[in-house]
Short mmCIF file of C-alpha atoms in Angstrom, two decimals:
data_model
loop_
_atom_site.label_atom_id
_atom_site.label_comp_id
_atom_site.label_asym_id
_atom_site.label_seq_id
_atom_site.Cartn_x
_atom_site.Cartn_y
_atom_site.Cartn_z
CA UNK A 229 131.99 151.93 101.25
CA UNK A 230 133.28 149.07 102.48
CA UNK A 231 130.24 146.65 102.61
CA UNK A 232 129.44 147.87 99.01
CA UNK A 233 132.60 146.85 97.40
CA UNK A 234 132.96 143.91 99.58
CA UNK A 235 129.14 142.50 98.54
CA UNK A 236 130.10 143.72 94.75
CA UNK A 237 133.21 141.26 95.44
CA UNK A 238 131.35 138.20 96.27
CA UNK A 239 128.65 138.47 94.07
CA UNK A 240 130.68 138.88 91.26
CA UNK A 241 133.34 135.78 92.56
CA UNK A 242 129.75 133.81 92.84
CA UNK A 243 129.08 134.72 89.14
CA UNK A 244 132.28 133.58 88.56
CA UNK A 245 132.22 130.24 89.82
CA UNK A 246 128.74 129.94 88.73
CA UNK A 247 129.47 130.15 84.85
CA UNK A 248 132.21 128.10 84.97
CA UNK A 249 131.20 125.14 83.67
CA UNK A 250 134.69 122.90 83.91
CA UNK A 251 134.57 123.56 88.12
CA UNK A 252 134.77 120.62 89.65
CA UNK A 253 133.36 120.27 92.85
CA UNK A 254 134.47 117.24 95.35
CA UNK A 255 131.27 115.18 96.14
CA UNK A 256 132.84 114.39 99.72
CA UNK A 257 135.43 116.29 101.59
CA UNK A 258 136.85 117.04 105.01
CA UNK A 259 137.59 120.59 104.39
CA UNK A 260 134.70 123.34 104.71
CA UNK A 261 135.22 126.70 103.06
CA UNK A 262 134.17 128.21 106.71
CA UNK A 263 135.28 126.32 109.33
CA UNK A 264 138.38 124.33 107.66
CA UNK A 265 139.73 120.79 108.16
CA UNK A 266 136.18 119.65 110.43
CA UNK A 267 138.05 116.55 111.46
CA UNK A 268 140.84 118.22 113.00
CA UNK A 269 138.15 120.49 114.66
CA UNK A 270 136.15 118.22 115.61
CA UNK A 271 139.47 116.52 117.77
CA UNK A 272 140.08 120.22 118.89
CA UNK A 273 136.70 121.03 120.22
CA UNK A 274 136.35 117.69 121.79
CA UNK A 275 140.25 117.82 123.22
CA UNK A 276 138.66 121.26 125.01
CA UNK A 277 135.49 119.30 126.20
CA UNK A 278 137.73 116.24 127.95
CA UNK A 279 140.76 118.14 129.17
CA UNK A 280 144.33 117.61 127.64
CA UNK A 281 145.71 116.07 130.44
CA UNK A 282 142.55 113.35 130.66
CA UNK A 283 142.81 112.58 126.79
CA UNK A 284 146.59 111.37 126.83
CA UNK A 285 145.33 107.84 128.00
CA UNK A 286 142.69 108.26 125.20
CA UNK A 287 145.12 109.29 122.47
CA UNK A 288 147.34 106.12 123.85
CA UNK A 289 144.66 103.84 123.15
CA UNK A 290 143.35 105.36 119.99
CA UNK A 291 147.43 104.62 118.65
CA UNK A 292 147.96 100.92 119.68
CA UNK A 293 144.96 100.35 117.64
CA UNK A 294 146.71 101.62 114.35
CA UNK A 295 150.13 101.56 115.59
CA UNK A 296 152.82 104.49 115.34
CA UNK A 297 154.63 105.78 112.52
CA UNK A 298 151.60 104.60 110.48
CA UNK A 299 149.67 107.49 108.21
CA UNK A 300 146.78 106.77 110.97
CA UNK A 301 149.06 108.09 113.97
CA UNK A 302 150.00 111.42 111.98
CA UNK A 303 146.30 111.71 111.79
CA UNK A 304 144.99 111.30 115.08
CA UNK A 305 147.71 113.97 116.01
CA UNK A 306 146.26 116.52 113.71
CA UNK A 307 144.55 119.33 115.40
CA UNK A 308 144.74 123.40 115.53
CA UNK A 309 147.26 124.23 117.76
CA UNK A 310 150.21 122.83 119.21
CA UNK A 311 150.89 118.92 119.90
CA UNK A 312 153.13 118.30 123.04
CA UNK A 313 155.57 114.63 123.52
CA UNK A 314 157.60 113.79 125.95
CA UNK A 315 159.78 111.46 126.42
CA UNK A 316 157.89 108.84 128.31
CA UNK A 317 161.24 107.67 130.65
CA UNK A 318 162.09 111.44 131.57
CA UNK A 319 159.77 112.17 134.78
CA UNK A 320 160.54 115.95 134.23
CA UNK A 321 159.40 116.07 130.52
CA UNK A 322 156.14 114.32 131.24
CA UNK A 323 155.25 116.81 134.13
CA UNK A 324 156.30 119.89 131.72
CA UNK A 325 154.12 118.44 128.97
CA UNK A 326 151.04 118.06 131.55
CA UNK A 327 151.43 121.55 132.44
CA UNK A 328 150.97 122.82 129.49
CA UNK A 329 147.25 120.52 128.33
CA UNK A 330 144.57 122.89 128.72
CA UNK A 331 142.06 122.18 131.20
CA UNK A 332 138.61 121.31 130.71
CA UNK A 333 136.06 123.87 129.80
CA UNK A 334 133.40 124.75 132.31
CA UNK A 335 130.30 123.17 131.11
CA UNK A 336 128.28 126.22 130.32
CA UNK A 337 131.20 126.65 127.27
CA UNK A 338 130.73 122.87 126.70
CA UNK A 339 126.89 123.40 125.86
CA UNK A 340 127.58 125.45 123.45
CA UNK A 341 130.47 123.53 122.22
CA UNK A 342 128.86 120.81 122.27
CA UNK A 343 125.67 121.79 120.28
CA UNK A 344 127.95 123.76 117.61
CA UNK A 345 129.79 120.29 116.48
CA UNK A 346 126.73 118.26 117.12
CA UNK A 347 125.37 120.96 113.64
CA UNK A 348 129.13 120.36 111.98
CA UNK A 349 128.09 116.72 111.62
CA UNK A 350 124.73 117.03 110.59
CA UNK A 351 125.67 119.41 108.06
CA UNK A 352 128.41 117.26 106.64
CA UNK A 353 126.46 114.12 105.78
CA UNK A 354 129.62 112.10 104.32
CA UNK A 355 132.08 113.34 106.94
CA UNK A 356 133.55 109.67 107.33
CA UNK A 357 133.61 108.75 103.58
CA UNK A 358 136.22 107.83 101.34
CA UNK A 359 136.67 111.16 99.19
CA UNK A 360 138.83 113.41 97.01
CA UNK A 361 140.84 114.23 99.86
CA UNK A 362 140.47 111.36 102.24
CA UNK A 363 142.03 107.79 101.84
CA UNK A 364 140.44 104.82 103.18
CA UNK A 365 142.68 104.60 106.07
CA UNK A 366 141.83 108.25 106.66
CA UNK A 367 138.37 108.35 107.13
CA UNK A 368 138.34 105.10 109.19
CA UNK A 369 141.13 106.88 111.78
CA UNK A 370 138.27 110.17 111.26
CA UNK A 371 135.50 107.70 112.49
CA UNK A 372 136.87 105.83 115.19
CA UNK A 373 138.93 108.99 116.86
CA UNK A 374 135.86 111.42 116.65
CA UNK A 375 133.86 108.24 118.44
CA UNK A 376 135.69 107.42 120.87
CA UNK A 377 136.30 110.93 122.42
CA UNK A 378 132.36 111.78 121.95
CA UNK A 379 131.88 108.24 123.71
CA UNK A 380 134.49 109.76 126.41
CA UNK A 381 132.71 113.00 127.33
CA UNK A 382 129.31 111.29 127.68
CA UNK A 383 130.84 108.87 129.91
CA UNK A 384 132.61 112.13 131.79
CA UNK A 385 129.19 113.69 132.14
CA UNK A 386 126.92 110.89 133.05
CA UNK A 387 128.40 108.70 135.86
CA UNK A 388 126.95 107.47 138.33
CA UNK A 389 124.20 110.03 140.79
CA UNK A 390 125.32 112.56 138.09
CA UNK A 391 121.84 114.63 137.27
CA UNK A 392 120.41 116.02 134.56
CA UNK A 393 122.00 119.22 132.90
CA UNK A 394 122.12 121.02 129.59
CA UNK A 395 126.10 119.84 128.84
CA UNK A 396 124.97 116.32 129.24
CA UNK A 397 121.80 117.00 126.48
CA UNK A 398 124.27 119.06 124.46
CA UNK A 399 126.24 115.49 124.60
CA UNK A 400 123.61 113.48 124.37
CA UNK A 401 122.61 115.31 121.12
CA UNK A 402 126.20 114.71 119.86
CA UNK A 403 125.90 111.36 120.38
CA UNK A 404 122.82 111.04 118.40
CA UNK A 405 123.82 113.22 115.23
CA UNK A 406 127.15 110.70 115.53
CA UNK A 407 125.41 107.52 115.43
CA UNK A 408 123.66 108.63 112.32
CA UNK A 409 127.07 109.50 110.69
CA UNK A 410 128.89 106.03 111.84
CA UNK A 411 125.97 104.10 110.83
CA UNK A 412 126.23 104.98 107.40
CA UNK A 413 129.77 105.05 107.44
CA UNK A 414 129.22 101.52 109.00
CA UNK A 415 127.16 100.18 105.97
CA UNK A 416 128.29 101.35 103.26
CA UNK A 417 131.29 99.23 104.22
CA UNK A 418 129.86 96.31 105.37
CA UNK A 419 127.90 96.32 101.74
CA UNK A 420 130.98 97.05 99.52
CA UNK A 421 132.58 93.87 99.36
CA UNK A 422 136.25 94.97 100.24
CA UNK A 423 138.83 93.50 102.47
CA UNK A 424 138.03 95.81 105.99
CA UNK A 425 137.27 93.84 108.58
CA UNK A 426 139.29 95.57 110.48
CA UNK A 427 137.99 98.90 110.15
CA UNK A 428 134.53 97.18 110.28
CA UNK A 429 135.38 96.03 113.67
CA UNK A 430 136.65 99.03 115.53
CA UNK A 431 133.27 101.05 113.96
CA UNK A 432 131.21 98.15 115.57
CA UNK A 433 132.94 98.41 118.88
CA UNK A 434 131.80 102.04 118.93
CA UNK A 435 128.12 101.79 117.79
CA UNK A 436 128.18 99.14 120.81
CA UNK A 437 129.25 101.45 122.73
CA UNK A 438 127.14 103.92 121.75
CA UNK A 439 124.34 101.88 122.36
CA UNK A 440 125.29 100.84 125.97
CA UNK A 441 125.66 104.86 126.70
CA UNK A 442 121.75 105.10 125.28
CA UNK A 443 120.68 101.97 127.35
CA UNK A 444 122.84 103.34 130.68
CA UNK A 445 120.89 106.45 130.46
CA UNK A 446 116.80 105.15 129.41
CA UNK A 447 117.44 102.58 132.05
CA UNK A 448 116.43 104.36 135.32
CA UNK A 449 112.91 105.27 133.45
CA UNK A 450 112.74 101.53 132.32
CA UNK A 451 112.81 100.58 135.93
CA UNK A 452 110.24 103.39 136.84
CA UNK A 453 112.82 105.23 138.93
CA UNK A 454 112.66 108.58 137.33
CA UNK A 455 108.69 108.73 136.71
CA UNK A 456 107.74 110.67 139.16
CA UNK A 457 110.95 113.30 138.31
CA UNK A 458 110.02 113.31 135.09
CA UNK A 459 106.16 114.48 135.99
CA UNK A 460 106.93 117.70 137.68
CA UNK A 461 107.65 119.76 134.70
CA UNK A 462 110.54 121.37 135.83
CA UNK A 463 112.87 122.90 133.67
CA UNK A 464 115.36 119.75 135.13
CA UNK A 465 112.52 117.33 134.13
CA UNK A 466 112.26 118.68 130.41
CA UNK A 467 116.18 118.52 129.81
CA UNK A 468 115.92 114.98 131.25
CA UNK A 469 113.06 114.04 128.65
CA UNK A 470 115.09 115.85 125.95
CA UNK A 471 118.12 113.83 126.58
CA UNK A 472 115.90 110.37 126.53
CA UNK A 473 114.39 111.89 123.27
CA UNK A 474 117.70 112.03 121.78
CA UNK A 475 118.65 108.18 122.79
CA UNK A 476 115.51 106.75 121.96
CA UNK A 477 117.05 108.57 118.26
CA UNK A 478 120.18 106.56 118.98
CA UNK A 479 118.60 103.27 119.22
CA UNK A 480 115.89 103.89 116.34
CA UNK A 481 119.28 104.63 114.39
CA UNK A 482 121.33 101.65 115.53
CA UNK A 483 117.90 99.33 114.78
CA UNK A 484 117.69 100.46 110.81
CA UNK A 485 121.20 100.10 109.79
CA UNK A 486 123.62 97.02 109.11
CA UNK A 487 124.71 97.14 112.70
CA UNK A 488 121.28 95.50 113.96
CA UNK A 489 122.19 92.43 111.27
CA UNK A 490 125.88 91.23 113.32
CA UNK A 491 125.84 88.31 114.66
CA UNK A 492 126.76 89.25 117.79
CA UNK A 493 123.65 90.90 118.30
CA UNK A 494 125.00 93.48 120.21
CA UNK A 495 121.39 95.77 119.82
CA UNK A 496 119.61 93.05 121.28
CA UNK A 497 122.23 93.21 124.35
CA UNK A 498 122.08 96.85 125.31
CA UNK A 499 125.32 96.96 123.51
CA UNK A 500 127.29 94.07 124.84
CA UNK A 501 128.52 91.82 122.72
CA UNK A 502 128.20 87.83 122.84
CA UNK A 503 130.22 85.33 121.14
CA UNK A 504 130.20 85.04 117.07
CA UNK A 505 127.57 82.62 115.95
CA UNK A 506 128.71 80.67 112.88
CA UNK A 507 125.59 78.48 112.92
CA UNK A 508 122.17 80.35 110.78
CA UNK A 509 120.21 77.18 111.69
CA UNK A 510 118.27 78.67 113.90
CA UNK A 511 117.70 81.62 115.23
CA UNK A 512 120.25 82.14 117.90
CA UNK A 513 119.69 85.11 120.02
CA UNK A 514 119.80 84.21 123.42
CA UNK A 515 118.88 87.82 125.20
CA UNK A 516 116.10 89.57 125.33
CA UNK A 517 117.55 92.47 127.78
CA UNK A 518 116.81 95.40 125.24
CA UNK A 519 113.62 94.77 124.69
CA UNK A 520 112.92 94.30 128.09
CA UNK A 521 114.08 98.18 128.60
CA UNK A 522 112.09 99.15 126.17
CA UNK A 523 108.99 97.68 127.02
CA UNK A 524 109.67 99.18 130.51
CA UNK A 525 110.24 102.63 128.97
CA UNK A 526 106.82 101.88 127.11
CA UNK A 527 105.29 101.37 130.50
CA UNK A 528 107.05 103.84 132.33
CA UNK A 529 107.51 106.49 130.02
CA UNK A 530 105.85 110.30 130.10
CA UNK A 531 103.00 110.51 127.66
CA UNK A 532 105.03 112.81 125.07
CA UNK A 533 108.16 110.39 124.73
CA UNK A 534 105.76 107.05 124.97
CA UNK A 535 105.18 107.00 121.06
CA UNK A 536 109.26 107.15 120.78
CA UNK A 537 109.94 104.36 123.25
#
């Protein structure tokens, strides 16, 4: 009885909302009638993925770029659960507060974890955009907080002599469905004409960044190091080449959007960032270390990823 009456419940709320013809549905929002606020899930999920103790240093940062008090620093504090302070001169306080971060998930939860918000932002094409329930400081403090702690657990998982794993293609994933969302974020800003250079700014520091990550991790196959690896089929060789698949998406993305026009040329860098040229008499890119990766990657590259690099 109970599935009957509970289908004969929905389908006739659906009806519902379907003949009403004054509903007004928001063209961009935060909220999703499943999974709730996505940007304070998205800090939760990621929170779980770093380890509260390792993402107070993090949080720190993300503040003195926005400042407390501000409507940015009650933002990047939202999150399910409880939010621990401590007063920072009280030695006792601080340790009490540590105790009480959760520790990092093992990474098998972290694939999954992982994958599942890697969907939440392809699903939500306008995550980052000014909406009916986001301000224009809000969705910049969405952006840049959701970046920089993706940008944190790539950097966990691949450091250096690190190898290979699902977690880090879970991640790598992640980092690809982000680009795509802070790329548009990222131009639909630089195009509309208003006063956010700021804002502009801290999203171009992170699709740097984001680039560097892509460049850290195609670079051993640039330099041939990992063909023979990458040859054995293996089940570690095929998560390898799925993981390069997914940055060779980062870099296609970061090539077709506004990003590629700054004039610091940071694409053309492998995400560094040179001085800002003023002069557009000639053409003043003075690096060529991209393309040189890429043309290595061409060279180097298995046969199934060669048409991507």
């Amino acid at each position: 009885e109970v599935p009957q009456s509970t289908t004969a419940s929905v389908t006739a709320s659906v009806n519902n909302a379907a003949s009403d013809d004054n509903a007004v549905v928001a063209e961009t929002t935060i909220h999703d009638a499943l999974l709730g606020n996505s940007v304070a899930l998205a800090h939760t999920i990621l929170l779980w993925a770093i380890g509260g103790a390792a993402s107070v240093g993090i949080a720190k940062g993300l503040t003195s770029q926005y400042g407390s008090g501000t409507l940015a620093d009650t933002i990047l504090k939202s999150r399910l659960g409880l939010a621990y302070s401590a007063d920072t001169s009280d030695a006792g306080q601080q340790k009490a507060v540590l105790s009480c971060y959760r520790m990092k998930i093992p990474q098998v939860a972290a694939t999954s974890t992982l994958k599942f918000l890697a969907k939440m932002l392809d699903d939500n094409p306008k995550l980052f955009h000014v909406g009916m329930d986001m301000e224009e400081e809000e969705s910049d403090v969405a952006a840049v907080s959701i970046g920089t702690l993706v940008l944190a657990v790539l950097g966990d998982l691949h450091r250096p002599g690190s190898s290979a794993s699902l977690v880090m293609d879970s991640a790598a994933s992640l980092l690809n469905s982000l680009c795509v969302r802070l790329s548009l974020f990222y131009d639909v800003r630089a195009q509309s004409g208003l006063n956010v250079s700021d804002s502009l700014e801290r999203i171009r520091l992170l699709l740097a960044r984001s680039m560097a990550q892509a460049c850290a991790v195609l670079a051993p196959t640039s330099s041939g190091e990992s063909t023979s690896l990458a040859s054995n089929g293996t089940r570690a060789s095929n998560v390898q080449i799925d993981i390069r698949d997914k940055c060779y998406g980062v870099v296609c993305t970061l090539a077709r959007s506004q990003f590629s026009l700054d004039d610091r040329y940071a694409l053309f860098d492998c995400g560094k960032s040179n001085e800002r040229v003023t002069s557009s008499a000639s053409f003043p890119l003075t690096t060529i270390s991209a393309a040189k990766l890429l043309f290595g990657c061409a060279s180097n590259e298995v046969e199934m990823l060669r048409p991507r690099a």
